[in-house]
PDB file of C-alpha atoms in Angstrom:
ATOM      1  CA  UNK A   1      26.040   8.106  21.807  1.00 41.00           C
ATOM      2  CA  UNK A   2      27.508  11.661  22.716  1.00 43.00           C
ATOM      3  CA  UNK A   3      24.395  14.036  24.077  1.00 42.00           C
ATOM      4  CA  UNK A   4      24.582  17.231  22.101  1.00 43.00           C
ATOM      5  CA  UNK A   5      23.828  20.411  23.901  1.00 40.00           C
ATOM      6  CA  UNK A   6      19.929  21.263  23.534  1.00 43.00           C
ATOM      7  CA  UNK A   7      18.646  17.451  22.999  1.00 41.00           C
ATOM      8  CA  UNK A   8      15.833  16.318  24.587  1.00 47.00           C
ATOM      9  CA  UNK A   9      16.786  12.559  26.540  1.00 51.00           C
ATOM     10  CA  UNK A  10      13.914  11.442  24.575  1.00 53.00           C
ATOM     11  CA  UNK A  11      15.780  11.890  21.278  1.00 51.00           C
ATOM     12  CA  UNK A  12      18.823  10.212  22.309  1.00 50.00           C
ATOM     13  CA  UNK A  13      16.463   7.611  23.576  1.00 55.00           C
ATOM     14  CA  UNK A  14      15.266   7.329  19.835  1.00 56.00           C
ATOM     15  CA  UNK A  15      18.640   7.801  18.303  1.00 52.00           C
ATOM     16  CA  UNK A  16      20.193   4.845  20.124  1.00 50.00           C
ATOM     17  CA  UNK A  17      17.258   2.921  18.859  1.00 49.00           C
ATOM     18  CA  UNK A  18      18.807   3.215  15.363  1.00 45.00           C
ATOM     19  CA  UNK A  19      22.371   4.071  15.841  1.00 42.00           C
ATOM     20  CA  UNK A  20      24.467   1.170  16.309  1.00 41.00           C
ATOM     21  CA  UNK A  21      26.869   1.256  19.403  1.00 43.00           C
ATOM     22  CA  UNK A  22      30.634   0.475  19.205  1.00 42.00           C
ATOM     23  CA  UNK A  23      30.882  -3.731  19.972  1.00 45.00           C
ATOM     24  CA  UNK A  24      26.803  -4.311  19.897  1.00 43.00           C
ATOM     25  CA  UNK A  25      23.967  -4.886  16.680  1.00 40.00           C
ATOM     26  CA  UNK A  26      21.748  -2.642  16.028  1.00 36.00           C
ATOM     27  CA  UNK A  27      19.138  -4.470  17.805  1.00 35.00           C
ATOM     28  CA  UNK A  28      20.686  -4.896  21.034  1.00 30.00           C
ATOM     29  CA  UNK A  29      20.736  -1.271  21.388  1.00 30.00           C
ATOM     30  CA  UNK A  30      17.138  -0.820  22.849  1.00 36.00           C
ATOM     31  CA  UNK A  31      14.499  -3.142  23.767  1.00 38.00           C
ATOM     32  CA  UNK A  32      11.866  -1.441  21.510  1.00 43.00           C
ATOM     33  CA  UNK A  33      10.446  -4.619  20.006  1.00 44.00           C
ATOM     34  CA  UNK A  34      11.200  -6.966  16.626  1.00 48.00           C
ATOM     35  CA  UNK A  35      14.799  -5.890  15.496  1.00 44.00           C
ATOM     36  CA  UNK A  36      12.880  -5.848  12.386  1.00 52.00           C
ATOM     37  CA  UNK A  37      11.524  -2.960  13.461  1.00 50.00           C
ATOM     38  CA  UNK A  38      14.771  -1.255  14.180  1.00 46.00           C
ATOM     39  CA  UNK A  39      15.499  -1.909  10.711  1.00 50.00           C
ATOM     40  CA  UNK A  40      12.392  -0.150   9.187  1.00 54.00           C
ATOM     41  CA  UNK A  41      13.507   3.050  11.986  1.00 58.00           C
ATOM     42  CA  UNK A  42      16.796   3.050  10.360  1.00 48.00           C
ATOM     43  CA  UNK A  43      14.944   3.676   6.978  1.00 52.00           C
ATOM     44  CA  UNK A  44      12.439   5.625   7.922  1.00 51.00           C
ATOM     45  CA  UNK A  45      14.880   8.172  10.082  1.00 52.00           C
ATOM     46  CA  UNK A  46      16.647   9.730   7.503  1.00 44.00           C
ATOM     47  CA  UNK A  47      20.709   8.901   7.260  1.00 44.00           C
ATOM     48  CA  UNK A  48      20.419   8.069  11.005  1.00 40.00           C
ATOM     49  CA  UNK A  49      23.452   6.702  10.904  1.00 37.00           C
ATOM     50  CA  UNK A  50      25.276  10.039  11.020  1.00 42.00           C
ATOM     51  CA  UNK A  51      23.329  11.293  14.485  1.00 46.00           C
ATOM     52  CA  UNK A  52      23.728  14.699  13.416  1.00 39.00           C
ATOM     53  CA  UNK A  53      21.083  14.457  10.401  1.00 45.00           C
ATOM     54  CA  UNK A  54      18.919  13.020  13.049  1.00 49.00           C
ATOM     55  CA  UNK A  55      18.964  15.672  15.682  1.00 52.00           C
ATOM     56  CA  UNK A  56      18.200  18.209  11.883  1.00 60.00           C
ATOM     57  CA  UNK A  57      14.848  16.061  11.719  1.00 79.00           C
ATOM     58  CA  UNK A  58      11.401  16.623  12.904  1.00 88.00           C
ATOM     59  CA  UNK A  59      10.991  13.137  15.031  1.00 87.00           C
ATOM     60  CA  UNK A  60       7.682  12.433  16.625  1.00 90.00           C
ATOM     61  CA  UNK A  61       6.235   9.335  18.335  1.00 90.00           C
ATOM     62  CA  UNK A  62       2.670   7.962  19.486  1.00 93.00           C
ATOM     63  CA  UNK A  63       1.049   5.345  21.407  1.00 93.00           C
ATOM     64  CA  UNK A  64       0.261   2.016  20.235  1.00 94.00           C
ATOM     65  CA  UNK A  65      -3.733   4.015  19.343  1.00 95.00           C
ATOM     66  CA  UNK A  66      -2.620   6.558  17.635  1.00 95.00           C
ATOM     67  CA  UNK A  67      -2.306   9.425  19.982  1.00 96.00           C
ATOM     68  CA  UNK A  68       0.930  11.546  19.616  1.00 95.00           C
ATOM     69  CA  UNK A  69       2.495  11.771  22.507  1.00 92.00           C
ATOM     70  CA  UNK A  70       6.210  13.440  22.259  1.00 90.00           C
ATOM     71  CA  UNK A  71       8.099  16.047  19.113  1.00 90.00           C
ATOM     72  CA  UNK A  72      11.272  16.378  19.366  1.00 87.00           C
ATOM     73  CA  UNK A  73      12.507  19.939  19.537  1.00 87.00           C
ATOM     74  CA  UNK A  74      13.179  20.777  16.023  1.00 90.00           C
ATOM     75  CA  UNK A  75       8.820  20.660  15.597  1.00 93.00           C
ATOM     76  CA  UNK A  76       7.982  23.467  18.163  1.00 94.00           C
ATOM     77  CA  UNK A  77      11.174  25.296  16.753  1.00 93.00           C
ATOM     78  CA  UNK A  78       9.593  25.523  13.607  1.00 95.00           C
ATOM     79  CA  UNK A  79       5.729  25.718  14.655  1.00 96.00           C
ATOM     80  CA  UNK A  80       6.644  27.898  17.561  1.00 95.00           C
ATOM     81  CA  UNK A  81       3.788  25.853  20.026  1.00 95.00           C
ATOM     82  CA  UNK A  82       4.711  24.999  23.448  1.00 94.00           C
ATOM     83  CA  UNK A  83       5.971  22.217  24.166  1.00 92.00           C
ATOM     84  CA  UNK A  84       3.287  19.262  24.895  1.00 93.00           C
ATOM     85  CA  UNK A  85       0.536  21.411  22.812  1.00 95.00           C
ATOM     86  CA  UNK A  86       0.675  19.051  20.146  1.00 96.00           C
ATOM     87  CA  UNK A  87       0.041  16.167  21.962  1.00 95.00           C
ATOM     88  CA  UNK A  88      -2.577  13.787  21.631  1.00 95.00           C
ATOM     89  CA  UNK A  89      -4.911  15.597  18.657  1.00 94.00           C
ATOM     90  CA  UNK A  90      -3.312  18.918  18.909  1.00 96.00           C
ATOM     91  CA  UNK A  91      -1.138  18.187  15.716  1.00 96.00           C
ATOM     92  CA  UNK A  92      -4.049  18.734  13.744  1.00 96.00           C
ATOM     93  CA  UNK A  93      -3.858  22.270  14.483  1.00 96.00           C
ATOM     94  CA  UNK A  94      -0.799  23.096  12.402  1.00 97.00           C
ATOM     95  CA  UNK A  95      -1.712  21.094   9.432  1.00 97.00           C
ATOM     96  CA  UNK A  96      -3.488  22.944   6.571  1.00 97.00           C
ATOM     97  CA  UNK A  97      -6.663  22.652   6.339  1.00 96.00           C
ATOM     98  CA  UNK A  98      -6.834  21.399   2.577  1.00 96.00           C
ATOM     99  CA  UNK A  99      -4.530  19.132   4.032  1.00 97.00           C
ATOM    100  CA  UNK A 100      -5.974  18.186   6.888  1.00 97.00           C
ATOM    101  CA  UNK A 101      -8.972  15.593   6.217  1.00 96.00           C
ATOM    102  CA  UNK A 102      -6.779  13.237   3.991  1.00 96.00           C
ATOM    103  CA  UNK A 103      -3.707  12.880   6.593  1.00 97.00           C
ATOM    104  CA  UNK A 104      -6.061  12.024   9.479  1.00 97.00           C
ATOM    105  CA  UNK A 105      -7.366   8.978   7.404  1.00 97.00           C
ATOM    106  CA  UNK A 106      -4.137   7.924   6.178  1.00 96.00           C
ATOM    107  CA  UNK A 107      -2.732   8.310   9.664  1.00 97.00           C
ATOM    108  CA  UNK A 108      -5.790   5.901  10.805  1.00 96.00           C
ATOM    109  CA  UNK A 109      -5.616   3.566   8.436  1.00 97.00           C
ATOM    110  CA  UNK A 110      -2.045   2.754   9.621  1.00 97.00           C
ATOM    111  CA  UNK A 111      -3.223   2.927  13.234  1.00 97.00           C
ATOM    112  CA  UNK A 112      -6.222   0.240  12.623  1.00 96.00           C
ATOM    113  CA  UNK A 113      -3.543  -2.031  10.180  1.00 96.00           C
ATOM    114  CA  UNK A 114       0.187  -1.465  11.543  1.00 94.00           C
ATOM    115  CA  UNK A 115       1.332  -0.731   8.189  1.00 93.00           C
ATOM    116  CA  UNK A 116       3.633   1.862   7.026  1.00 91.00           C
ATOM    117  CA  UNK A 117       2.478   5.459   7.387  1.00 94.00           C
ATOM    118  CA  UNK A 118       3.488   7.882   5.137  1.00 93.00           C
ATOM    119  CA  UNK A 119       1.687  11.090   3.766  1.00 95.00           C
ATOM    120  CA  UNK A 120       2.377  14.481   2.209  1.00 95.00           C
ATOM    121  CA  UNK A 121       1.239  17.497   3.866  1.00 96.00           C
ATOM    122  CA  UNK A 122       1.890  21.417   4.141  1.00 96.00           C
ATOM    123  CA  UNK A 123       2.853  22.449   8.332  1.00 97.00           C
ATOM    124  CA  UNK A 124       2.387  26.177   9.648  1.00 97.00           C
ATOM    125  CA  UNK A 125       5.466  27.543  10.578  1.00 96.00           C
ATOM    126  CA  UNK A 126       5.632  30.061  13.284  1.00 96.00           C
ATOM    127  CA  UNK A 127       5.491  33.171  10.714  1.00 96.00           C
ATOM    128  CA  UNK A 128       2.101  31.719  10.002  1.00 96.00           C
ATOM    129  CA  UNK A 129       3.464  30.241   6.379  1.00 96.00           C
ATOM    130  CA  UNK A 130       2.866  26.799   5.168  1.00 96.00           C
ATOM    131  CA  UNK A 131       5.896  24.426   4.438  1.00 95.00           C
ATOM    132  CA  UNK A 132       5.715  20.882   2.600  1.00 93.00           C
ATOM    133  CA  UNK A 133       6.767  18.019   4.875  1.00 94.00           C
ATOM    134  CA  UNK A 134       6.760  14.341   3.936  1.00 92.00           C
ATOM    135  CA  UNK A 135       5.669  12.591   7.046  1.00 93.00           C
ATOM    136  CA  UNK A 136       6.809   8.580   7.497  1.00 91.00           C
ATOM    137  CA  UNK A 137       6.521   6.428  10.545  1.00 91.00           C
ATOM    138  CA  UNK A 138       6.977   2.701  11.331  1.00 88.00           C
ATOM    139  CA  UNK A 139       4.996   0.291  13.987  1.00 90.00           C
ATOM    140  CA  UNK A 140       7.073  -0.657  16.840  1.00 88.00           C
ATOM    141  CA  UNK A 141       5.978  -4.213  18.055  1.00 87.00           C
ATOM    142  CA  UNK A 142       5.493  -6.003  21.460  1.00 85.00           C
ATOM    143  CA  UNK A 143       6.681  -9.488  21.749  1.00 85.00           C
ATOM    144  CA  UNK A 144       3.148 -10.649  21.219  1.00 88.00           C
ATOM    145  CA  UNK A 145       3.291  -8.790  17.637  1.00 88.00           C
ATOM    146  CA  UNK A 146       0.798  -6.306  18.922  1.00 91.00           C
ATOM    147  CA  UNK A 147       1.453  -2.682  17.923  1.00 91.00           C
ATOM    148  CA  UNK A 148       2.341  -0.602  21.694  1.00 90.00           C
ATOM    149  CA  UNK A 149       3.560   2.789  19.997  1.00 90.00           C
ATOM    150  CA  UNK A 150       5.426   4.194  16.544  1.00 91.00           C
ATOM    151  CA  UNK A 151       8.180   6.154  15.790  1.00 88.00           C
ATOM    152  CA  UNK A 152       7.953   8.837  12.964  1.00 89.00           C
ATOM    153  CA  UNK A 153       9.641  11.626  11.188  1.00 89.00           C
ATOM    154  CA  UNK A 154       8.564  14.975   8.878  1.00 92.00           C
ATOM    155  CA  UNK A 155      11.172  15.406   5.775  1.00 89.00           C
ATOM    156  CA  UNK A 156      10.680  18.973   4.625  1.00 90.00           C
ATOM    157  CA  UNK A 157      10.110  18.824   0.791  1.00 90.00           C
ATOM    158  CA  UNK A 158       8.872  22.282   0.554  1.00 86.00           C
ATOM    159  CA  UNK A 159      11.803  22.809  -2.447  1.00 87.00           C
ATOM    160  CA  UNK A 160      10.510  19.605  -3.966  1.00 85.00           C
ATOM    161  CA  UNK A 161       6.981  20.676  -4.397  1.00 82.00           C
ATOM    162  CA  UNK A 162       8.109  24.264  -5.807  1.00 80.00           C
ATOM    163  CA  UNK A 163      10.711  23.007  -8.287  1.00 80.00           C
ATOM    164  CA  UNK A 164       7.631  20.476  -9.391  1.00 73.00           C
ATOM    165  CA  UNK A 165       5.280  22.925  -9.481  1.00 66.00           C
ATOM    166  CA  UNK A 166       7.324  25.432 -11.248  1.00 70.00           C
ATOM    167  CA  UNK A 167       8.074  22.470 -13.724  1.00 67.00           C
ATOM    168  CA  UNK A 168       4.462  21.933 -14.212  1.00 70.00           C
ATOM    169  CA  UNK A 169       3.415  25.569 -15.072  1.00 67.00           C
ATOM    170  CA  UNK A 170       6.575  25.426 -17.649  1.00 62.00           C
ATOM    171  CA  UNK A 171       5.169  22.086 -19.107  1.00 68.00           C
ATOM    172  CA  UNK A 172       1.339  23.872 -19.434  1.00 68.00           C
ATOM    173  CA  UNK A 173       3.161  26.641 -20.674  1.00 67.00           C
ATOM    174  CA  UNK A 174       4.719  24.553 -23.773  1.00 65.00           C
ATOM    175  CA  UNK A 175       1.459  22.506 -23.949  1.00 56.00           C
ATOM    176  CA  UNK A 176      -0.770  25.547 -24.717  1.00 70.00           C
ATOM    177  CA  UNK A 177       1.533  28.109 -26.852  1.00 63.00           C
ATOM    178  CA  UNK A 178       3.372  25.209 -29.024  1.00 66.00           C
ATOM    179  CA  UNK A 179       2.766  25.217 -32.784  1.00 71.00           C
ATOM    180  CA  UNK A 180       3.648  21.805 -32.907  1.00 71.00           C
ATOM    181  CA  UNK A 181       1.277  18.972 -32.401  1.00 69.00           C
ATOM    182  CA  UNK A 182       1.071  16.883 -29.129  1.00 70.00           C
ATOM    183  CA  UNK A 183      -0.474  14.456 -28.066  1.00 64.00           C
ATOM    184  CA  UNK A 184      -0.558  12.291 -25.071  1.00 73.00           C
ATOM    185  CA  UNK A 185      -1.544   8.237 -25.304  1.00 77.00           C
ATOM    186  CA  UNK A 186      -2.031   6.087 -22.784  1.00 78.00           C
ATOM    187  CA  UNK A 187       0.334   1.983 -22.646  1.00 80.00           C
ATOM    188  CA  UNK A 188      -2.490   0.659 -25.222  1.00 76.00           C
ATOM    189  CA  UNK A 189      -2.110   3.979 -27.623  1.00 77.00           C
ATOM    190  CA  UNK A 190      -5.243   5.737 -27.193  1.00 82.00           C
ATOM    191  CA  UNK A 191      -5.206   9.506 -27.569  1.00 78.00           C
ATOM    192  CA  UNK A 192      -6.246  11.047 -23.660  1.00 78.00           C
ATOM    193  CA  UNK A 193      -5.171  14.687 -24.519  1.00 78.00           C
ATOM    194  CA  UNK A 194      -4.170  16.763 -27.758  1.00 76.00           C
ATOM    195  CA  UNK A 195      -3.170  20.343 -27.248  1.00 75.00           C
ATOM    196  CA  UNK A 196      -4.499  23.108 -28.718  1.00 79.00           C
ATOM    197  CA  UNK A 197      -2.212  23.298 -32.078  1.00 72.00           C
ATOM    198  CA  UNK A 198      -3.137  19.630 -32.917  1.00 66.00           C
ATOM    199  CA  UNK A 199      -6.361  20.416 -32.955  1.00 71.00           C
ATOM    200  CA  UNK A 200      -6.006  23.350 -35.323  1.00 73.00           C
ATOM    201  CA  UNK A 201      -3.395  21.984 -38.005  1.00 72.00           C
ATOM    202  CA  UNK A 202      -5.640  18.291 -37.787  1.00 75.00           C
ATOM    203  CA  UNK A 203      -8.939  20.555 -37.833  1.00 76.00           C
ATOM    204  CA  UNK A 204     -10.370  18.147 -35.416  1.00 73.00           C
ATOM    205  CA  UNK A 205     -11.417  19.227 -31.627  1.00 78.00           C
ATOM    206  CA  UNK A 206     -10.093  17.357 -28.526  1.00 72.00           C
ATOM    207  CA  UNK A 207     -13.505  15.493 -28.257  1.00 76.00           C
ATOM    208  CA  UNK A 208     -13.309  13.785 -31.749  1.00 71.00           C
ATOM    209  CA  UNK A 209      -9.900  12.783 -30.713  1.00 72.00           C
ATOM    210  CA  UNK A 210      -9.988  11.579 -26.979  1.00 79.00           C
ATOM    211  CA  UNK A 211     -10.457   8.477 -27.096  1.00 78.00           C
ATOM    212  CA  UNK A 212      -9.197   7.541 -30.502  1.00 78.00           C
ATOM    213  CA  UNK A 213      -5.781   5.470 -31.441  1.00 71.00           C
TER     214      UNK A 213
END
């Protein structure tokens, strides 16, 4: 795997752990633990195939307890922290505090069961605004199955989240000015929400109807 310029050894170290090498498996690449595990990396680090989507990702690992312990550059580019600041609990610093409470007890949950992490979650960039990021990581096992450190990444969605919100405002839009009646069931066809117009042509109110098939 060629080095680009400005790559930490630590992410090639993590890039040959997913990137097949000319003449070996994928597994053979790095002693990291189960080659099931290189698998799950190979899924959970976006297109890693091509190494250049890689080195565009926010890749982070932590010990086998949960403590972060290295970002790749592409983090502190965007949060503009120094380097090693966001070891250890320091992370928490950058995530919004809405945020905040919910992605520390998702991220021990899969700490205390080894299972897949993954959580969405808005980052401060270095101009002090927030940015969506969907964060995955994987369990990297020792030969005794017990978990000794993980391997994650932080997919910026931030486009996602505004075309969906945008969408949603458009959809309350319709819901509330329509003439037209709507109404929303549920898989056994009972009413859960009737907009305003339904109400008014069936001369009924939302709480005679909720409820009702």
């Amino acid at each position: 795997l060629e080095k680009p310029r400005n790559i930490l050894d630590r992410e090639v170290d993590v890039a040959k752990a997913v990137i097949p090498q000319p003449g070996k498996s994928r597994a053979s690449t790095r002693s990291i633990g189960d080659p099931r595990d290189i698998e799950k990396l190979a899924d959970i680090l976006v297109n890693a195939e091509r190494p250049a989507i890689l080195y565009g990702q926010q890749v982070w690992t932590a010990r086998g307890d949960g403590l972060l312990d290295w970002f790749n550059s592409r983090v502190y580019d965007f949060c503009g922290a120094m380097e090693g600041d966001l070891d250890g609990e320091g992370w928490a610093r950058i995530v919004h505090p809405a945020d905040l409470s919910a992605t520390q007890e998702r991220w021990r949950q899969a700490v205390r069961t080894g299972e897949t992490y993954q959580a969405e979650f808005r980052l401060r960039g270095r101009d002090g605004g927030y940015r969506w990021y969907l964060s995955r990581a994987v369990a990297l096992r020792d030969s005794q199955g017990e978990v000794n450190s993980w391997v994650g990444t932080n997919t910026d969605i931030d486009d996602q989240k505004m075309l969906e919100a945008a969408s949603m405002r458009e959809r309350n839009r319709l819901w509330t000015l329509s003439q037209d009646l709507m109404l929303v069931c549920d898989l056994d066809g009972v009413i859960t929400a009737v907009n305003p117009s339904g109400q008014r042509l069936l001369g009924w109110t939302a709480a005679d109807m909720v409820g009702q098939r």
